[in-house]
Amino acid sequence: MRNLLDFDFDSAHIWHPYTSMPRSLPVFGVHSAKGCELELVDGRKLVDGTSSWWACVHGYAHPEILTAMEKQLHQLSHVMFGGITHEPAIELCKKLIAMTCEPLTKVFLCDSGSISVEVAIKMALQYWQGQSLQGKSWQGQSSQEQIAHQELPLKQRILTVKKGYHGDTFAAMSVCDPEGGMHTMFGDAVTKQSFVPAPQTAFGEALQADDLTAMRDILSINHHEIAAVIIEPIMQGAGGMRFYSADYLVGLRALCDEFDVLLILDEIATGFGRTGKLFAYEHANITPDILCLGKALTGGYISLAATLCTDNVAQGISQSPAGVFMHGPTFMGNPLACAAACASVDLINRNEWQAQVAAIEQQMRLELKDAINLPSVKDVRVLGAVGVLEMHEPVNTAELQQQFVDLGVWVRPFANLIYIMPPYVISPAQLSQLTRAMKLVATSIKASSACAEPQLISHG
């Protein structure tokens, strides 16, 4: 038996995500991980149903990623990216440009998914600063309006949909759901953005006639103030694991073109195969002006994200007052992270994920469909390697977490959702263990298991 962790110290001094220090939630000590299993310090093994917050798509201790990181660690673990470049960064950016849609030709390497969103918003704002200096007018302004504005107004606002989640840093929080998002507690310190209702047409269905009406209305009136629209394509993640119609994205792209507004797609959760396509925007066959990537980029082995943009966006930024893009974190382009990402992307490029995700989707559809008959379950949704049981009421995360561990799986519910996003390499038997556990726990939910306190949107 291994020595147990110092849980008392952890509880007294270490702040875990979305928890209270005086009343910390129970934590489970992990000693090691391999494949799709987490091994606890007491020797128990848990099948991981979350891919460690949706990132470890290749499983744990993958030999090719470990080898790449070990080699890089001995050669160059870190070096500043200002005035310096290195092979892992160059190779990674080549791979990202090759695998994403053709207009995306410029890559900014970021520390995390939230920072990728921060960078995307900065890019959009600086782009329009450059356009303003060039004297570009916006469609819909009359000649009298242009004369009245001797200097064209800067587009300084971001437009997005409700039920979205884009990260926990300040600019990212500003485009999270305006009613359930955590930023509501920070008041005027968070930039006020513009919101329209979330897409209502379900994935696979033809677009409802009025689903884009609010988006069109606000763009037609305020396009001269709006720098960009940001949205999670196809799947709204932490805002409710909602899958919406690809036709919505088609219409949104057309509206952005019509009203001269940039389109930012946040593929941090959906990118690299999670929804059944390499990138979720492929369901709609559209291209963004700016693209955010993260999570599975490194296979979940180390933090790294990327923000890609078009030549046009890059040119506009160069014409802004600063003349350069104003962002440069200390660990930007970290060689160790880039090496891990190169290995992860190489695994993705073998295209084994396509059959893996298709098999996961088929099995989850089969094994979860009868959960809709449970009294506590409101809806059952499956798309790609995402399986969701939506409950009628918010759940008690700590209580349900213990039940899942007792069943030998790691599933972390949040809000009113019990969901899994397993590694692509999961076996059918392991996946069945997860789906059985989801239904057993859902069956056990009674009024006492519900969480009466309002919950802010986060990913758990």
XYZ file of C-alpha atoms in Angstrom:
460
model
C 0.000 0.000 0.000
C 1.399 3.384 -0.968
C 1.671 6.231 1.492
C -1.543 8.210 1.337
C -1.472 11.853 0.356
C -1.655 14.609 2.960
C -5.331 15.349 2.355
C -5.529 17.533 5.475
C -2.881 19.887 4.084
C -4.601 19.900 0.714
C -7.936 20.784 2.275
C -6.456 23.536 4.440
C -4.120 25.206 1.950
C -4.693 24.263 -1.705
C -7.444 25.939 -3.682
C -9.081 23.644 -6.247
C -11.165 24.934 -9.188
C -14.574 26.394 -8.362
C -14.411 25.550 -4.657
C -14.545 27.338 -1.313
C -11.501 27.197 0.948
C -13.399 27.104 4.261
C -15.732 24.437 2.865
C -13.603 22.581 0.355
C -15.157 19.714 -1.565
C -13.738 16.193 -1.210
C -10.855 15.356 -3.541
C -9.492 12.003 -4.680
C -5.752 11.413 -4.750
C -4.401 10.166 -8.079
C -1.075 8.332 -8.116
C -0.719 7.558 -11.824
C -2.622 7.172 -15.072
C -2.306 4.982 -18.137
C -4.515 4.537 -21.150
C -8.031 5.439 -20.013
C -7.545 4.694 -16.322
C -6.661 6.821 -13.319
C -5.039 4.944 -10.436
C -5.839 6.343 -7.004
C -3.350 6.381 -4.152
C -5.285 3.587 -2.461
C -4.840 1.365 -5.527
C -8.323 1.677 -6.995
C -8.551 2.261 -10.733
C -11.137 4.511 -12.360
C -12.138 4.617 -16.022
C -11.809 8.271 -17.025
C -14.964 9.619 -18.650
C -13.849 13.251 -18.881
C -10.467 13.100 -20.668
C -9.302 15.416 -17.874
C -11.609 18.240 -18.860
C -11.860 17.134 -22.483
C -8.136 17.220 -23.302
C -6.568 13.731 -23.020
C -7.979 12.353 -26.262
C -5.114 9.868 -26.781
C -5.241 8.535 -23.232
C -2.581 8.795 -20.545
C 1.100 7.821 -20.836
C 0.964 7.536 -24.614
C 4.486 6.413 -25.580
C 4.836 8.692 -28.610
C 3.905 11.839 -26.724
C 6.077 10.873 -23.749
C 9.049 10.176 -26.026
C 8.649 13.505 -27.815
C 8.473 15.398 -24.530
C 11.408 13.557 -22.977
C 13.597 14.253 -26.011
C 12.627 17.923 -26.004
C 13.122 18.231 -22.247
C 16.782 17.285 -22.590
C 17.330 19.524 -25.613
C 15.418 22.745 -24.885
C 12.706 22.853 -22.233
C 12.037 26.581 -22.452
C 13.293 29.731 -24.100
C 11.674 33.123 -24.527
C 9.813 33.567 -27.816
C 10.617 37.257 -28.215
C 13.339 37.553 -30.864
C 13.873 33.773 -30.815
C 12.286 30.829 -32.601
C 12.780 27.063 -32.501
C 11.923 23.907 -34.416
C 8.993 22.637 -32.289
C 7.125 25.936 -32.726
C 7.777 26.078 -36.464
C 6.766 22.461 -36.999
C 3.615 22.812 -34.909
C 2.476 25.929 -36.751
C 3.099 24.220 -40.102
C 0.891 21.335 -38.982
C -1.888 23.628 -37.723
C -1.971 25.674 -40.922
C -2.051 22.481 -42.993
C -4.911 20.865 -41.061
C -7.210 23.879 -40.629
C -9.153 25.679 -43.365
C -7.189 27.400 -46.106
C -7.729 31.092 -45.197
C -6.073 30.625 -41.782
C -2.381 31.334 -42.337
C -1.138 33.043 -39.163
C -0.671 31.362 -35.768
C -0.282 32.915 -32.322
C 0.737 30.388 -29.662
C -0.991 30.875 -26.305
C -0.691 29.572 -22.762
C -4.234 28.207 -22.390
C -7.681 28.151 -23.927
C -8.833 31.234 -22.034
C -5.803 33.140 -23.279
C -6.537 31.964 -26.814
C -9.906 33.712 -26.509
C -8.272 36.821 -25.025
C -5.909 36.887 -27.991
C -8.758 36.437 -30.473
C -10.665 39.368 -28.989
C -7.537 41.530 -29.029
C -6.962 40.590 -32.656
C -10.484 41.649 -33.595
C -10.219 44.981 -31.781
C -6.801 45.814 -33.207
C -7.934 44.808 -36.688
C -10.704 47.387 -36.631
C -8.387 50.019 -35.189
C -6.288 49.494 -38.293
C -9.319 49.639 -40.559
C -10.421 52.876 -38.907
C -7.057 54.478 -39.607
C -7.396 53.413 -43.220
C -10.698 55.310 -43.395
C -12.806 52.283 -44.264
C -16.541 52.887 -44.029
C -19.075 50.273 -42.986
C -22.015 49.142 -45.024
C -25.297 50.808 -44.191
C -23.917 54.236 -43.230
C -25.330 57.114 -45.230
C -23.082 59.843 -46.580
C -24.547 62.214 -43.963
C -23.599 59.786 -41.187
C -20.065 59.492 -42.533
C -19.690 63.268 -42.701
C -21.038 63.613 -39.158
C -18.464 61.135 -37.887
C -15.405 62.940 -39.240
C -13.503 60.002 -37.717
C -15.146 56.641 -38.178
C -16.188 55.011 -34.890
C -14.042 52.149 -33.702
C -15.706 48.755 -33.529
C -15.090 47.914 -29.885
C -17.825 45.472 -28.939
C -18.048 41.692 -29.251
C -21.354 40.001 -30.069
C -22.128 36.471 -28.976
C -24.943 34.113 -28.010
C -26.273 33.249 -24.588
C -25.438 29.903 -22.950
C -21.832 30.236 -24.121
C -18.619 29.609 -22.202
C -15.214 30.815 -23.368
C -12.976 30.763 -20.295
C -12.326 32.326 -16.907
C -10.044 35.302 -17.660
C -11.644 38.734 -17.909
C -12.107 39.170 -21.655
C -13.186 35.532 -21.932
C -15.681 35.989 -19.097
C -17.146 39.011 -20.873
C -18.451 36.768 -23.671
C -19.762 34.005 -21.395
C -23.478 33.721 -20.688
C -24.641 37.096 -19.269
C -27.099 35.560 -16.812
C -25.493 32.318 -15.644
C -21.849 33.189 -16.280
C -19.469 33.622 -13.357
C -18.534 37.116 -14.535
C -21.851 38.438 -13.229
C -20.294 38.704 -9.764
C -17.535 41.052 -10.993
C -19.861 43.829 -12.096
C -18.485 46.726 -14.108
C -14.936 45.369 -13.960
C -15.914 43.083 -16.857
C -16.463 44.658 -20.283
C -20.116 44.772 -21.296
C -20.667 42.886 -24.543
C -23.725 42.233 -26.709
C -25.777 39.031 -26.544
C -28.564 37.361 -28.481
C -30.484 34.178 -27.604
C -28.649 30.879 -28.010
C -29.339 28.790 -31.128
C -32.553 26.805 -30.711
C -32.467 24.469 -33.715
C -31.110 21.067 -32.722
C -28.173 19.483 -34.508
C -29.218 17.635 -37.648
C -32.378 19.678 -38.123
C -33.161 22.355 -40.702
C -32.796 25.851 -39.299
C -35.904 27.273 -37.657
C -37.083 30.339 -39.559
C -36.529 32.744 -36.669
C -33.367 31.283 -35.132
C -31.096 33.984 -36.585
C -33.607 36.837 -36.383
C -32.163 38.390 -33.218
C -28.642 38.096 -34.621
C -29.665 39.851 -37.838
C -31.546 42.549 -35.949
C -28.650 43.523 -33.697
C -26.129 43.409 -36.542
C -28.307 45.562 -38.769
C -28.569 48.230 -36.069
C -25.174 48.041 -34.327
C -22.743 46.561 -36.860
C -20.723 49.785 -36.823
C -19.922 49.079 -33.133
C -19.367 45.312 -33.374
C -15.853 44.053 -34.063
C -16.630 40.338 -34.115
C -19.058 37.574 -33.311
C -17.627 34.756 -31.183
C -19.316 31.374 -30.846
C -18.604 27.745 -29.986
C -19.421 25.922 -33.234
C -22.023 23.124 -33.100
C -21.606 22.407 -29.364
C -22.037 24.858 -26.527
C -19.927 23.138 -23.883
C -19.990 24.299 -20.275
C -23.105 26.348 -21.016
C -25.158 23.168 -21.210
C -23.616 20.667 -23.657
C -26.098 21.895 -26.263
C -25.767 20.633 -29.860
C -27.199 23.015 -32.447
C -27.807 23.027 -36.197
C -24.949 23.451 -38.655
C -27.322 25.637 -40.674
C -27.095 28.222 -37.897
C -23.369 28.570 -38.558
C -23.969 28.855 -42.299
C -26.388 31.701 -41.696
C -24.122 33.339 -39.131
C -21.167 33.344 -41.528
C -23.363 35.000 -44.161
C -24.507 37.667 -41.693
C -20.930 38.445 -40.653
C -20.024 38.889 -44.320
C -23.082 41.041 -44.993
C -22.439 43.390 -42.083
C -18.630 43.423 -42.236
C -18.030 41.753 -38.879
C -15.304 39.216 -38.084
C -16.263 35.669 -37.080
C -14.336 34.032 -34.224
C -14.872 30.303 -33.706
C -13.944 28.879 -30.308
C -12.981 25.255 -31.019
C -11.109 24.762 -27.752
C -13.494 21.993 -26.673
C -14.696 20.809 -30.093
C -11.471 20.772 -32.086
C -9.459 17.691 -33.053
C -12.344 15.322 -33.647
C -14.585 15.577 -30.601
C -17.854 16.146 -32.536
C -17.088 13.616 -35.289
C -15.398 16.115 -37.609
C -11.774 17.208 -37.302
C -13.095 20.682 -36.492
C -16.727 21.398 -35.714
C -16.945 24.150 -38.343
C -16.606 21.395 -40.965
C -20.186 20.321 -40.174
C -21.255 23.633 -41.746
C -18.501 23.888 -44.359
C -17.654 27.441 -43.308
C -14.413 29.227 -42.476
C -13.756 31.643 -39.598
C -11.669 34.794 -39.616
C -10.135 33.798 -36.277
C -9.953 30.306 -34.745
C -9.223 29.328 -31.123
C -7.705 25.908 -30.367
C -6.607 24.266 -27.114
C -7.278 21.303 -24.786
C -6.618 18.332 -27.125
C -3.920 20.297 -28.963
C -1.246 18.689 -26.769
C -3.287 15.588 -26.044
C -3.775 17.003 -22.550
C -0.149 16.509 -21.543
C 0.795 20.161 -20.971
C -0.921 23.507 -21.342
C -0.843 25.084 -24.807
C -3.360 26.763 -27.084
C -3.304 28.577 -30.399
C -5.171 31.387 -32.107
C -5.148 31.347 -35.902
C -6.225 34.166 -38.206
C -6.348 35.108 -41.875
C -3.901 37.253 -43.826
C -6.554 39.964 -43.885
C -6.830 40.085 -40.090
C -3.053 40.107 -39.686
C -2.735 42.949 -42.193
C -5.378 44.980 -40.390
C -3.560 44.552 -37.076
C -0.322 45.778 -38.661
C -2.166 48.956 -39.683
C -3.396 49.651 -36.134
C -1.835 52.486 -34.083
C 0.544 50.077 -32.348
C 1.618 48.587 -35.667
C 2.186 45.260 -33.901
C -0.004 42.749 -32.112
C 0.018 43.619 -28.427
C 0.398 40.317 -26.625
C 3.432 38.308 -25.538
C 3.266 35.945 -22.538
C 6.387 34.631 -20.825
C 5.781 31.009 -21.770
C 4.555 31.689 -25.306
C 5.664 28.988 -27.719
C 7.175 26.848 -24.961
C 9.282 24.195 -26.766
C 8.215 21.355 -24.467
C 4.530 22.112 -25.024
C 5.071 22.508 -28.775
C 6.816 19.125 -28.911
C 3.890 17.490 -27.114
C 1.466 19.196 -29.492
C 3.420 18.043 -32.543
C 3.202 14.451 -31.325
C -0.501 14.794 -30.520
C -1.285 16.335 -33.917
C 0.696 13.582 -35.649
C -1.535 11.034 -33.914
C -4.629 12.950 -35.028
C -3.331 13.131 -38.597
C -3.247 9.330 -38.805
C -7.050 9.588 -38.827
C -7.575 6.663 -36.462
C -9.747 9.017 -34.418
C -12.435 8.947 -37.114
C -13.278 5.282 -36.601
C -12.761 5.593 -32.841
C -15.150 8.526 -32.446
C -17.732 6.944 -34.764
C -17.669 3.751 -32.687
C -17.948 5.703 -29.428
C -20.917 7.645 -30.786
C -22.704 4.512 -31.977
C -22.176 2.702 -28.676
C -23.275 5.674 -26.561
C -26.436 6.120 -28.649
C -27.286 2.460 -28.099
C -26.465 2.298 -24.406
C -27.809 5.676 -23.262
C -31.079 5.844 -25.198
C -33.168 4.124 -22.514
C -32.032 6.657 -19.907
C -34.757 8.968 -21.212
C -37.238 6.752 -19.333
C -35.700 7.628 -15.958
C -37.767 10.104 -13.897
C -34.752 12.333 -13.214
C -33.679 12.603 -16.874
C -34.989 15.410 -19.069
C -33.025 14.687 -22.252
C -30.396 12.350 -23.706
C -27.952 13.741 -26.269
C -25.041 12.169 -28.143
C -22.757 13.722 -30.743
C -19.371 12.341 -31.687
C -17.540 11.417 -28.495
C -19.876 13.417 -26.245
C -22.685 11.750 -24.299
C -25.067 13.791 -22.141
C -27.844 13.087 -19.669
C -29.627 16.343 -18.917
C -31.429 16.186 -15.594
C -34.559 18.077 -14.595
C -32.759 19.750 -11.676
C -29.166 20.745 -10.824
C -27.259 17.899 -9.200
C -25.107 17.689 -6.096
C -21.658 17.323 -7.655
C -19.856 16.092 -4.532
C -22.511 13.493 -3.718
C -22.665 12.133 -7.253
C -18.889 12.241 -7.604
C -18.541 9.772 -4.744
C -21.120 7.466 -6.298
C -19.215 7.402 -9.570
C -15.927 6.623 -7.817
C -17.618 3.788 -5.946
C -18.661 2.439 -9.368
C -15.071 2.559 -10.624
C -15.360 5.514 -12.996
C -14.387 9.174 -13.087
C -17.375 11.228 -14.204
C -17.763 14.785 -12.969
C -21.302 16.166 -13.243
C -21.987 19.879 -13.203
C -25.106 22.045 -13.181
C -27.906 19.680 -14.295
C -25.692 17.511 -16.491
C -24.191 14.051 -16.223
C -21.942 13.761 -19.244
C -18.920 11.927 -20.606
C -16.270 12.966 -23.119
C -13.931 9.954 -22.954
C -10.525 9.498 -24.572
C -10.808 8.286 -28.155
C -8.801 5.154 -27.289
C -11.371 3.881 -24.795
C -12.350 0.211 -25.170
C -15.980 -0.877 -25.653
C -15.942 -2.537 -22.225
C -14.647 0.617 -20.544
C -17.235 2.737 -22.335
C -20.000 0.381 -21.221
C -18.770 0.746 -17.654
C -19.169 4.514 -18.015
C -22.645 4.407 -19.549
C -23.871 1.904 -16.952
C -22.582 4.147 -14.186
C -24.285 7.196 -15.705
C -27.642 5.439 -15.709
C -27.207 3.950 -12.239
C -26.364 7.321 -10.739
C -29.191 9.016 -12.634
C -31.544 6.363 -11.262
C -30.412 7.135 -7.725
C -31.093 10.860 -7.962
C -33.896 11.996 -5.720
C -34.838 15.367 -4.332
C -32.119 15.063 -1.686
C -29.491 14.700 -4.397
C -30.509 17.895 -6.147
C -28.618 21.099 -5.519
C -30.982 23.891 -4.541
C -28.344 26.637 -4.735
C -28.026 28.558 -8.026
C -24.916 27.586 -9.956
C -22.765 29.765 -12.193
C -21.617 28.430 -15.547
C -18.241 26.706 -15.440
C -17.010 23.335 -16.633
C -17.192 21.715 -13.269
